[in-house]
mmCIF file of N, CA and C in Angstrom:
data_model
loop_
_atom_site.group_PDB
_atom_site.id
_atom_site.type_symbol
_atom_site.label_atom_id
_atom_site.label_comp_id
_atom_site.label_asym_id
_atom_site.label_seq_id
_atom_site.Cartn_x
_atom_site.Cartn_y
_atom_site.Cartn_z
ATOM 1 N N MET A 915 0.837 -1.182 0.000
ATOM 2 C CA MET A 915 0.000 0.000 0.000
ATOM 3 C C MET A 915 0.879 1.243 0.000
ATOM 4 N N GLN A 916 0.453 2.238 -0.710
ATOM 5 C CA GLN A 916 1.202 3.481 -0.825
ATOM 6 C C GLN A 916 0.984 4.329 0.425
ATOM 7 N N LYS A 917 2.057 4.891 0.960
ATOM 8 C CA LYS A 917 1.990 5.718 2.160
ATOM 9 C C LYS A 917 1.346 7.059 1.820
ATOM 10 N N VAL A 918 0.391 7.484 2.622
ATOM 11 C CA VAL A 918 -0.269 8.771 2.398
ATOM 12 C C VAL A 918 0.522 9.859 3.094
ATOM 13 N N SER A 919 0.389 11.083 2.597
ATOM 14 C CA SER A 919 1.102 12.202 3.207
ATOM 15 C C SER A 919 0.508 12.492 4.579
ATOM 16 N N ALA A 920 1.270 13.189 5.415
ATOM 17 C CA ALA A 920 0.825 13.491 6.778
ATOM 18 C C ALA A 920 -0.464 14.313 6.764
ATOM 19 N N LYS A 921 -0.574 15.251 5.809
ATOM 20 C CA LYS A 921 -1.771 16.083 5.716
ATOM 21 C C LYS A 921 -2.979 15.233 5.335
ATOM 22 N N ASN A 922 -2.819 14.379 4.339
ATOM 23 C CA ASN A 922 -3.923 13.504 3.924
ATOM 24 C C ASN A 922 -4.267 12.495 5.010
ATOM 25 N N GLU A 923 -3.255 12.038 5.724
ATOM 26 C CA GLU A 923 -3.473 11.086 6.812
ATOM 27 C C GLU A 923 -4.407 11.674 7.860
ATOM 28 N N ILE A 924 -4.186 12.924 8.217
ATOM 29 C CA ILE A 924 -5.023 13.598 9.205
ATOM 30 C C ILE A 924 -6.449 13.743 8.682
ATOM 31 N N VAL A 925 -6.586 14.078 7.404
ATOM 32 C CA VAL A 925 -7.916 14.216 6.803
ATOM 33 C C VAL A 925 -8.641 12.874 6.813
ATOM 34 N N TYR A 926 -7.967 11.813 6.365
ATOM 35 C CA TYR A 926 -8.584 10.479 6.348
ATOM 36 C C TYR A 926 -8.965 10.022 7.751
ATOM 37 N N LEU A 927 -8.082 10.254 8.694
ATOM 38 C CA LEU A 927 -8.353 9.846 10.069
ATOM 39 C C LEU A 927 -9.529 10.632 10.643
ATOM 40 N N ALA A 928 -9.578 11.939 10.381
ATOM 41 C CA ALA A 928 -10.678 12.769 10.880
ATOM 42 C C ALA A 928 -12.006 12.346 10.252
ATOM 43 N N LEU A 929 -12.011 12.100 8.941
ATOM 44 C CA LEU A 929 -13.234 11.656 8.268
ATOM 45 C C LEU A 929 -13.673 10.278 8.775
ATOM 46 N N GLY A 930 -12.710 9.390 8.939
ATOM 47 C CA GLY A 930 -13.028 8.058 9.456
ATOM 48 C C GLY A 930 -13.553 8.107 10.873
ATOM 49 N N ALA A 931 -12.941 8.940 11.710
ATOM 50 C CA ALA A 931 -13.399 9.071 13.094
ATOM 51 C C ALA A 931 -14.790 9.688 13.145
ATOM 52 N N ALA A 932 -15.055 10.664 12.271
ATOM 53 C CA ALA A 932 -16.401 11.259 12.222
ATOM 54 C C ALA A 932 -17.431 10.221 11.778
ATOM 55 N N ALA A 933 -17.096 9.408 10.785
ATOM 56 C CA ALA A 933 -18.001 8.344 10.334
ATOM 57 C C ALA A 933 -18.223 7.322 11.447
ATOM 58 N N ALA A 934 -17.170 6.987 12.153
ATOM 59 C CA ALA A 934 -17.289 6.032 13.262
ATOM 60 C C ALA A 934 -18.167 6.599 14.369
ATOM 61 N N GLY A 935 -17.974 7.856 14.698
ATOM 62 C CA GLY A 935 -18.808 8.501 15.712
ATOM 63 C C GLY A 935 -20.264 8.569 15.294
ATOM 64 N N PHE A 936 -20.500 8.865 14.017
ATOM 65 C CA PHE A 936 -21.863 8.907 13.488
ATOM 66 C C PHE A 936 -22.542 7.547 13.622
ATOM 67 N N LEU A 937 -21.837 6.497 13.212
ATOM 68 C CA LEU A 937 -22.399 5.144 13.324
ATOM 69 C C LEU A 937 -22.693 4.774 14.770
ATOM 70 N N SER A 938 -21.775 5.106 15.655
ATOM 71 C CA SER A 938 -21.976 4.772 17.067
ATOM 72 C C SER A 938 -23.156 5.538 17.642
ATOM 73 N N GLY A 939 -23.287 6.807 17.267
ATOM 74 C CA GLY A 939 -24.411 7.598 17.760
ATOM 75 C C GLY A 939 -25.734 7.141 17.188
ATOM 76 N N LEU A 940 -25.745 6.782 15.899
ATOM 77 C CA LEU A 940 -26.975 6.372 15.229
ATOM 78 C C LEU A 940 -27.401 4.965 15.614
ATOM 79 N N LEU A 941 -26.456 4.037 15.572
ATOM 80 C CA LEU A 941 -26.783 2.628 15.789
ATOM 81 C C LEU A 941 -26.429 2.109 17.175
ATOM 82 N N GLY A 942 -25.614 2.855 17.895
ATOM 83 C CA GLY A 942 -25.167 2.374 19.198
ATOM 84 C C GLY A 942 -24.016 1.385 19.088
ATOM 85 N N ALA A 943 -23.542 1.149 17.886
ATOM 86 C CA ALA A 943 -22.447 0.199 17.654
ATOM 87 C C ALA A 943 -21.898 0.424 16.250
ATOM 88 N N GLY A 944 -20.789 -0.200 15.974
ATOM 89 C CA GLY A 944 -20.232 -0.162 14.627
ATOM 90 C C GLY A 944 -19.083 0.796 14.430
ATOM 91 N N GLY A 945 -18.995 1.821 15.251
ATOM 92 C CA GLY A 945 -17.929 2.796 15.086
ATOM 93 C C GLY A 945 -16.547 2.220 15.311
ATOM 94 N N GLY A 946 -16.431 1.349 16.276
ATOM 95 C CA GLY A 946 -15.137 0.731 16.567
ATOM 96 C C GLY A 946 -14.638 -0.118 15.412
ATOM 97 N N ILE A 947 -15.556 -0.765 14.719
ATOM 98 C CA ILE A 947 -15.173 -1.591 13.574
ATOM 99 C C ILE A 947 -14.639 -0.715 12.453
ATOM 100 N N VAL A 948 -15.309 0.395 12.197
ATOM 101 C CA VAL A 948 -14.849 1.331 11.170
ATOM 102 C C VAL A 948 -13.461 1.831 11.510
ATOM 103 N N LEU A 949 -13.260 2.246 12.753
ATOM 104 C CA LEU A 949 -11.948 2.746 13.164
ATOM 105 C C LEU A 949 -10.862 1.683 13.086
ATOM 106 N N TYR A 950 -11.199 0.467 13.442
ATOM 107 C CA TYR A 950 -10.231 -0.626 13.387
ATOM 108 C C TYR A 950 -9.642 -0.739 11.977
ATOM 109 N N PHE A 951 -10.513 -0.734 10.984
ATOM 110 C CA PHE A 951 -10.035 -0.893 9.611
ATOM 111 C C PHE A 951 -9.349 0.361 9.076
ATOM 112 N N ILE A 952 -9.800 1.522 9.487
ATOM 113 C CA ILE A 952 -9.140 2.764 9.060
ATOM 114 C C ILE A 952 -7.729 2.838 9.646
ATOM 115 N N LEU A 953 -7.591 2.501 10.907
ATOM 116 C CA LEU A 953 -6.263 2.516 11.528
ATOM 117 C C LEU A 953 -5.332 1.517 10.853
ATOM 118 N N GLY A 954 -5.851 0.355 10.526
ATOM 119 C CA GLY A 954 -5.042 -0.649 9.825
ATOM 120 C C GLY A 954 -4.615 -0.168 8.450
ATOM 121 N N ALA A 955 -5.517 0.490 7.737
ATOM 122 C CA ALA A 955 -5.205 0.975 6.397
ATOM 123 C C ALA A 955 -4.202 2.132 6.434
ATOM 124 N N LEU A 956 -4.347 3.020 7.397
ATOM 125 C CA LEU A 956 -3.467 4.190 7.455
ATOM 126 C C LEU A 956 -2.093 3.878 8.032
ATOM 127 N N TYR A 957 -2.074 3.096 9.091
ATOM 128 C CA TYR A 957 -0.825 2.908 9.818
ATOM 129 C C TYR A 957 -0.237 1.520 9.706
ATOM 130 N N GLY A 958 -1.029 0.556 9.299
ATOM 131 C CA GLY A 958 -0.528 -0.804 9.166
ATOM 132 C C GLY A 958 -0.081 -1.417 10.480
ATOM 133 N N ARG A 959 -0.615 -0.922 11.573
ATOM 134 C CA ARG A 959 -0.265 -1.481 12.882
ATOM 135 C C ARG A 959 -0.857 -2.866 13.026
ATOM 136 N N GLY A 960 -0.456 -3.535 14.075
ATOM 137 C CA GLY A 960 -0.978 -4.865 14.351
ATOM 138 C C GLY A 960 -2.390 -4.817 14.883
ATOM 139 N N ALA A 961 -3.003 -5.978 14.950
ATOM 140 C CA ALA A 961 -4.393 -6.093 15.398
ATOM 141 C C ALA A 961 -4.572 -5.565 16.817
ATOM 142 N N LYS A 962 -3.620 -5.854 17.691
ATOM 143 C CA LYS A 962 -3.757 -5.434 19.087
ATOM 144 C C LYS A 962 -3.768 -3.915 19.221
ATOM 145 N N GLU A 963 -2.862 -3.249 18.526
ATOM 146 C CA GLU A 963 -2.800 -1.788 18.612
ATOM 147 C C GLU A 963 -4.080 -1.163 18.065
ATOM 148 N N ASN A 964 -4.567 -1.694 16.943
ATOM 149 C CA ASN A 964 -5.794 -1.159 16.356
ATOM 150 C C ASN A 964 -6.996 -1.386 17.268
ATOM 151 N N LEU A 965 -7.065 -2.548 17.901
ATOM 152 C CA LEU A 965 -8.166 -2.816 18.825
ATOM 153 C C LEU A 965 -8.111 -1.904 20.047
ATOM 154 N N ILE A 966 -6.914 -1.666 20.551
ATOM 155 C CA ILE A 966 -6.773 -0.784 21.712
ATOM 156 C C ILE A 966 -7.195 0.638 21.362
ATOM 157 N N LEU A 967 -6.708 1.150 20.237
ATOM 158 C CA LEU A 967 -7.056 2.513 19.834
ATOM 159 C C LEU A 967 -8.540 2.651 19.523
ATOM 160 N N SER A 968 -9.104 1.684 18.808
ATOM 161 C CA SER A 968 -10.528 1.784 18.480
ATOM 162 C C SER A 968 -11.391 1.610 19.728
ATOM 163 N N SER A 969 -10.969 0.772 20.661
ATOM 164 C CA SER A 969 -11.713 0.609 21.912
ATOM 165 C C SER A 969 -11.690 1.894 22.740
ATOM 166 N N THR A 970 -10.577 2.575 22.732
ATOM 167 C CA THR A 970 -10.481 3.850 23.449
ATOM 168 C C THR A 970 -11.424 4.877 22.835
ATOM 169 N N ALA A 971 -11.472 4.919 21.509
ATOM 170 C CA ALA A 971 -12.390 5.841 20.844
ATOM 171 C C ALA A 971 -13.835 5.488 21.151
ATOM 172 N N VAL A 972 -14.152 4.206 21.176
ATOM 173 C CA VAL A 972 -15.517 3.764 21.482
ATOM 174 C C VAL A 972 -15.911 4.213 22.885
ATOM 175 N N MET A 973 -14.963 4.210 23.808
ATOM 176 C CA MET A 973 -15.254 4.685 25.156
ATOM 177 C C MET A 973 -15.742 6.139 25.102
ATOM 178 N N PHE A 974 -15.085 6.954 24.293
ATOM 179 C CA PHE A 974 -15.508 8.350 24.163
ATOM 180 C C PHE A 974 -16.872 8.446 23.478
ATOM 181 N N PHE A 975 -17.109 7.621 22.455
ATOM 182 C CA PHE A 975 -18.425 7.595 21.812
ATOM 183 C C PHE A 975 -19.505 7.310 22.838
ATOM 184 N N CYS A 976 -19.233 6.336 23.688
ATOM 185 C CA CYS A 976 -20.221 5.906 24.689
ATOM 186 C C CYS A 976 -20.515 7.015 25.691
ATOM 187 N N VAL A 977 -19.490 7.723 26.119
ATOM 188 C CA VAL A 977 -19.699 8.806 27.086
ATOM 189 C C VAL A 977 -20.526 9.919 26.461
ATOM 190 N N VAL A 978 -20.205 10.291 25.225
ATOM 191 C CA VAL A 978 -20.968 11.335 24.541
ATOM 192 C C VAL A 978 -22.412 10.879 24.334
ATOM 193 N N SER A 979 -22.598 9.658 23.859
ATOM 194 C CA SER A 979 -23.946 9.130 23.635
ATOM 195 C C SER A 979 -24.738 9.067 24.931
ATOM 196 N N LEU A 980 -24.081 8.734 26.023
ATOM 197 C CA LEU A 980 -24.749 8.650 27.315
ATOM 198 C C LEU A 980 -25.431 9.974 27.660
ATOM 199 N N PHE A 981 -24.747 11.089 27.429
ATOM 200 C CA PHE A 981 -25.325 12.387 27.745
ATOM 201 C C PHE A 981 -26.496 12.715 26.828
ATOM 202 N N PHE A 982 -26.391 12.380 25.550
ATOM 203 C CA PHE A 982 -27.485 12.655 24.629
ATOM 204 C C PHE A 982 -28.684 11.755 24.900
ATOM 205 N N TYR A 983 -28.456 10.485 25.153
ATOM 206 C CA TYR A 983 -29.551 9.571 25.439
ATOM 207 C C TYR A 983 -30.221 9.933 26.758
ATOM 208 N N LYS A 984 -29.434 10.325 27.741
ATOM 209 C CA LYS A 984 -29.973 10.725 29.037
ATOM 210 C C LYS A 984 -30.883 11.937 28.862
ATOM 211 N N GLY A 985 -30.475 12.863 28.025
ATOM 212 C CA GLY A 985 -31.287 14.046 27.765
ATOM 213 C C GLY A 985 -32.596 13.715 27.084
ATOM 214 N N ASN A 986 -32.646 12.617 26.348
ATOM 215 C CA ASN A 986 -33.872 12.193 25.673
ATOM 216 C C ASN A 986 -34.666 11.184 26.493
ATOM 217 N N ALA A 987 -34.273 10.974 27.740
ATOM 218 C CA ALA A 987 -34.944 10.067 28.672
ATOM 219 C C ALA A 987 -34.991 8.629 28.160
ATOM 220 N N ALA A 988 -34.041 8.249 27.313
ATOM 221 C CA ALA A 988 -34.005 6.879 26.806
ATOM 222 C C ALA A 988 -33.177 5.977 27.711
ATOM 223 N N LEU A 989 -32.623 6.534 28.765
ATOM 224 C CA LEU A 989 -31.725 5.784 29.635
ATOM 225 C C LEU A 989 -32.439 5.375 30.916
ATOM 226 N N ASP A 990 -32.471 4.090 31.173
ATOM 227 C CA ASP A 990 -33.016 3.576 32.433
ATOM 228 C C ASP A 990 -31.856 3.518 33.421
ATOM 229 N N THR A 991 -31.769 4.512 34.285
ATOM 230 C CA THR A 991 -30.624 4.614 35.186
ATOM 231 C C THR A 991 -30.538 3.444 36.161
ATOM 232 N N GLY A 992 -31.614 2.742 36.386
ATOM 233 C CA GLY A 992 -31.581 1.586 37.276
ATOM 234 C C GLY A 992 -30.755 0.438 36.716
ATOM 235 N N ASN A 993 -30.584 0.398 35.400
ATOM 236 C CA ASN A 993 -29.830 -0.680 34.767
ATOM 237 C C ASN A 993 -28.337 -0.403 34.644
ATOM 238 N N ILE A 994 -27.916 0.795 34.973
ATOM 239 C CA ILE A 994 -26.505 1.146 34.780
ATOM 240 C C ILE A 994 -25.585 0.197 35.537
ATOM 241 N N LEU A 995 -25.842 -0.021 36.818
ATOM 242 C CA LEU A 995 -24.981 -0.909 37.594
ATOM 243 C C LEU A 995 -25.167 -2.367 37.208
ATOM 244 N N ARG A 996 -26.399 -2.774 36.899
ATOM 245 C CA ARG A 996 -26.643 -4.163 36.519
ATOM 246 C C ARG A 996 -25.958 -4.519 35.203
ATOM 247 N N VAL A 997 -25.806 -3.561 34.321
ATOM 248 C CA VAL A 997 -25.156 -3.813 33.032
ATOM 249 C C VAL A 997 -23.704 -3.327 33.061
ATOM 250 N N GLY A 998 -23.488 -2.176 33.658
ATOM 251 C CA GLY A 998 -22.170 -1.555 33.634
ATOM 252 C C GLY A 998 -21.089 -2.308 34.388
ATOM 253 N N LEU A 999 -21.406 -2.807 35.559
ATOM 254 C CA LEU A 999 -20.400 -3.535 36.335
ATOM 255 C C LEU A 999 -19.937 -4.819 35.650
ATOM 256 N N PRO A 1000 -20.852 -5.677 35.217
ATOM 257 C CA PRO A 1000 -20.385 -6.874 34.495
ATOM 258 C C PRO A 1000 -19.644 -6.518 33.201
ATOM 259 N N ALA A 1001 -20.080 -5.459 32.530
ATOM 260 C CA ALA A 1001 -19.394 -5.045 31.304
ATOM 261 C C ALA A 1001 -17.971 -4.592 31.612
ATOM 262 N N ALA A 1002 -17.807 -3.845 32.697
ATOM 263 C CA ALA A 1002 -16.467 -3.398 33.093
ATOM 264 C C ALA A 1002 -15.583 -4.586 33.462
ATOM 265 N N LEU A 1003 -16.138 -5.539 34.183
ATOM 266 C CA LEU A 1003 -15.371 -6.739 34.535
ATOM 267 C C LEU A 1003 -15.001 -7.545 33.286
ATOM 268 N N GLY A 1004 -15.920 -7.636 32.349
ATOM 269 C CA GLY A 1004 -15.622 -8.308 31.086
ATOM 270 C C GLY A 1004 -14.548 -7.582 30.292
ATOM 271 N N GLY A 1005 -14.597 -6.262 30.306
ATOM 272 C CA GLY A 1005 -13.574 -5.479 29.622
ATOM 273 C C GLY A 1005 -12.194 -5.660 30.227
ATOM 274 N N ILE A 1006 -12.131 -5.700 31.548
ATOM 275 C CA ILE A 1006 -10.860 -5.928 32.237
ATOM 276 C C ILE A 1006 -10.316 -7.314 31.905
ATOM 277 N N THR A 1007 -11.196 -8.306 31.942
ATOM 278 C CA THR A 1007 -10.783 -9.682 31.624
ATOM 279 C C THR A 1007 -10.301 -9.783 30.180
ATOM 280 N N GLY A 1008 -11.056 -9.174 29.262
ATOM 281 C CA GLY A 1008 -10.663 -9.198 27.854
ATOM 282 C C GLY A 1008 -9.334 -8.500 27.609
ATOM 283 N N ALA A 1009 -9.117 -7.368 28.265
ATOM 284 C CA ALA A 1009 -7.851 -6.652 28.107
ATOM 285 C C ALA A 1009 -6.682 -7.479 28.631
ATOM 286 N N PHE A 1010 -6.908 -8.185 29.735
ATOM 287 C CA PHE A 1010 -5.860 -9.053 30.271
ATOM 288 C C PHE A 1010 -5.567 -10.192 29.304
ATOM 289 N N LEU A 1011 -6.620 -10.813 28.771
ATOM 290 C CA LEU A 1011 -6.431 -11.938 27.858
ATOM 291 C C LEU A 1011 -5.817 -11.508 26.528
ATOM 292 N N MET A 1012 -6.040 -10.254 26.132
ATOM 293 C CA MET A 1012 -5.471 -9.762 24.877
ATOM 294 C C MET A 1012 -3.946 -9.878 24.879
ATOM 295 N N THR A 1013 -3.353 -9.688 26.042
ATOM 296 C CA THR A 1013 -1.893 -9.773 26.116
ATOM 297 C C THR A 1013 -1.400 -11.204 25.970
ATOM 298 N N LYS A 1014 -2.286 -12.173 26.172
ATOM 299 C CA LYS A 1014 -1.907 -13.588 26.116
ATOM 300 C C LYS A 1014 -2.178 -14.241 24.756
ATOM 301 N N ILE A 1015 -2.945 -13.577 23.895
ATOM 302 C CA ILE A 1015 -3.362 -14.155 22.617
ATOM 303 C C ILE A 1015 -2.535 -13.542 21.487
ATOM 304 N N SER A 1016 -2.129 -14.353 20.531
ATOM 305 C CA SER A 1016 -1.355 -13.839 19.390
ATOM 306 C C SER A 1016 -2.238 -12.954 18.508
ATOM 307 N N SER A 1017 -1.597 -12.063 17.759
ATOM 308 C CA SER A 1017 -2.331 -11.151 16.881
ATOM 309 C C SER A 1017 -3.131 -11.909 15.827
ATOM 310 N N ASP A 1018 -2.583 -12.986 15.293
ATOM 311 C CA ASP A 1018 -3.306 -13.762 14.280
ATOM 312 C C ASP A 1018 -4.590 -14.363 14.843
ATOM 313 N N LYS A 1019 -4.511 -14.932 16.032
ATOM 314 C CA LYS A 1019 -5.703 -15.509 16.654
ATOM 315 C C LYS A 1019 -6.710 -14.417 17.019
ATOM 316 N N LEU A 1020 -6.192 -13.272 17.432
ATOM 317 C CA LEU A 1020 -7.062 -12.155 17.780
ATOM 318 C C LEU A 1020 -7.816 -11.652 16.553
ATOM 319 N N LYS A 1021 -7.141 -11.578 15.412
ATOM 320 C CA LYS A 1021 -7.798 -11.167 14.164
ATOM 321 C C LYS A 1021 -8.908 -12.131 13.793
ATOM 322 N N LYS A 1022 -8.632 -13.416 13.909
ATOM 323 C CA LYS A 1022 -9.641 -14.433 13.574
ATOM 324 C C LYS A 1022 -10.827 -14.358 14.529
ATOM 325 N N LEU A 1023 -10.568 -14.158 15.806
ATOM 326 C CA LEU A 1023 -11.636 -14.030 16.788
ATOM 327 C C LEU A 1023 -12.491 -12.803 16.488
ATOM 328 N N PHE A 1024 -11.846 -11.683 16.191
ATOM 329 C CA PHE A 1024 -12.547 -10.434 15.878
ATOM 330 C C PHE A 1024 -13.428 -10.622 14.646
ATOM 331 N N ALA A 1025 -12.878 -11.217 13.599
ATOM 332 C CA ALA A 1025 -13.639 -11.450 12.372
ATOM 333 C C ALA A 1025 -14.822 -12.377 12.630
ATOM 334 N N THR A 1026 -14.621 -13.396 13.444
ATOM 335 C CA THR A 1026 -15.694 -14.325 13.768
ATOM 336 C C THR A 1026 -16.829 -13.624 14.501
ATOM 337 N N VAL A 1027 -16.488 -12.794 15.466
ATOM 338 C CA VAL A 1027 -17.502 -12.066 16.226
ATOM 339 C C VAL A 1027 -18.271 -11.115 15.307
ATOM 340 N N VAL A 1028 -17.567 -10.428 14.417
ATOM 341 C CA VAL A 1028 -18.231 -9.498 13.494
ATOM 342 C C VAL A 1028 -19.185 -10.255 12.568
ATOM 343 N N ILE A 1029 -18.745 -11.373 12.020
ATOM 344 C CA ILE A 1029 -19.585 -12.151 11.108
ATOM 345 C C ILE A 1029 -20.811 -12.712 11.827
ATOM 346 N N ILE A 1030 -20.607 -13.304 12.995
ATOM 347 C CA ILE A 1030 -21.738 -13.857 13.752
ATOM 348 C C ILE A 1030 -22.728 -12.749 14.115
ATOM 349 N N SER A 1031 -22.217 -11.612 14.543
ATOM 350 C CA SER A 1031 -23.095 -10.491 14.901
ATOM 351 C C SER A 1031 -23.918 -10.043 13.697
ATOM 352 N N GLY A 1032 -23.274 -9.935 12.544
ATOM 353 C CA GLY A 1032 -23.986 -9.529 11.330
ATOM 354 C C GLY A 1032 -25.060 -10.514 10.937
ATOM 355 N N VAL A 1033 -24.752 -11.792 10.996
ATOM 356 C CA VAL A 1033 -25.728 -12.825 10.642
ATOM 357 C C VAL A 1033 -26.916 -12.775 11.614
ATOM 358 N N LEU A 1034 -26.623 -12.677 12.905
ATOM 359 C CA LEU A 1034 -27.703 -12.615 13.893
ATOM 360 C C LEU A 1034 -28.588 -11.399 13.692
ATOM 361 N N MET A 1035 -27.991 -10.258 13.346
ATOM 362 C CA MET A 1035 -28.789 -9.053 13.110
ATOM 363 C C MET A 1035 -29.681 -9.216 11.891
ATOM 364 N N LEU A 1036 -29.177 -9.892 10.869
ATOM 365 C CA LEU A 1036 -29.993 -10.116 9.670
ATOM 366 C C LEU A 1036 -31.130 -11.089 9.927
ATOM 367 N N LEU A 1037 -30.920 -12.058 10.780
ATOM 368 C CA LEU A 1037 -31.928 -13.077 11.037
ATOM 369 C C LEU A 1037 -32.996 -12.643 12.031
ATOM 370 N N ARG A 1038 -32.698 -11.669 12.829
ATOM 371 C CA ARG A 1038 -33.677 -11.233 13.862
ATOM 372 C C ARG A 1038 -34.477 -10.052 13.401
#
């Protein structure tokens, strides 16, 4: 792949991040996947680095969405701890396991989860 200039890189990254944020705000998901592939295309980093960076961005998407959803009364605050605590524990466990899994296996796992999720969404 041909290396893009620093100026174009910033433009592509900004456009990709805006698209990822839009998807996350609209659908509640999907932005991290967009960022994962944009980071891979621009920087050619490994799967682990791309997952870490895209996960960090998703955290910001979630915080921003939380304020907008809360303002629209779509948030059941009683469920925050029931969902948030197990999710945080799962995130900690996943981050720990990421250091133990090879990048190739991580890529295959990520692709499998994306494919299964897509199929389930189409069938339901």
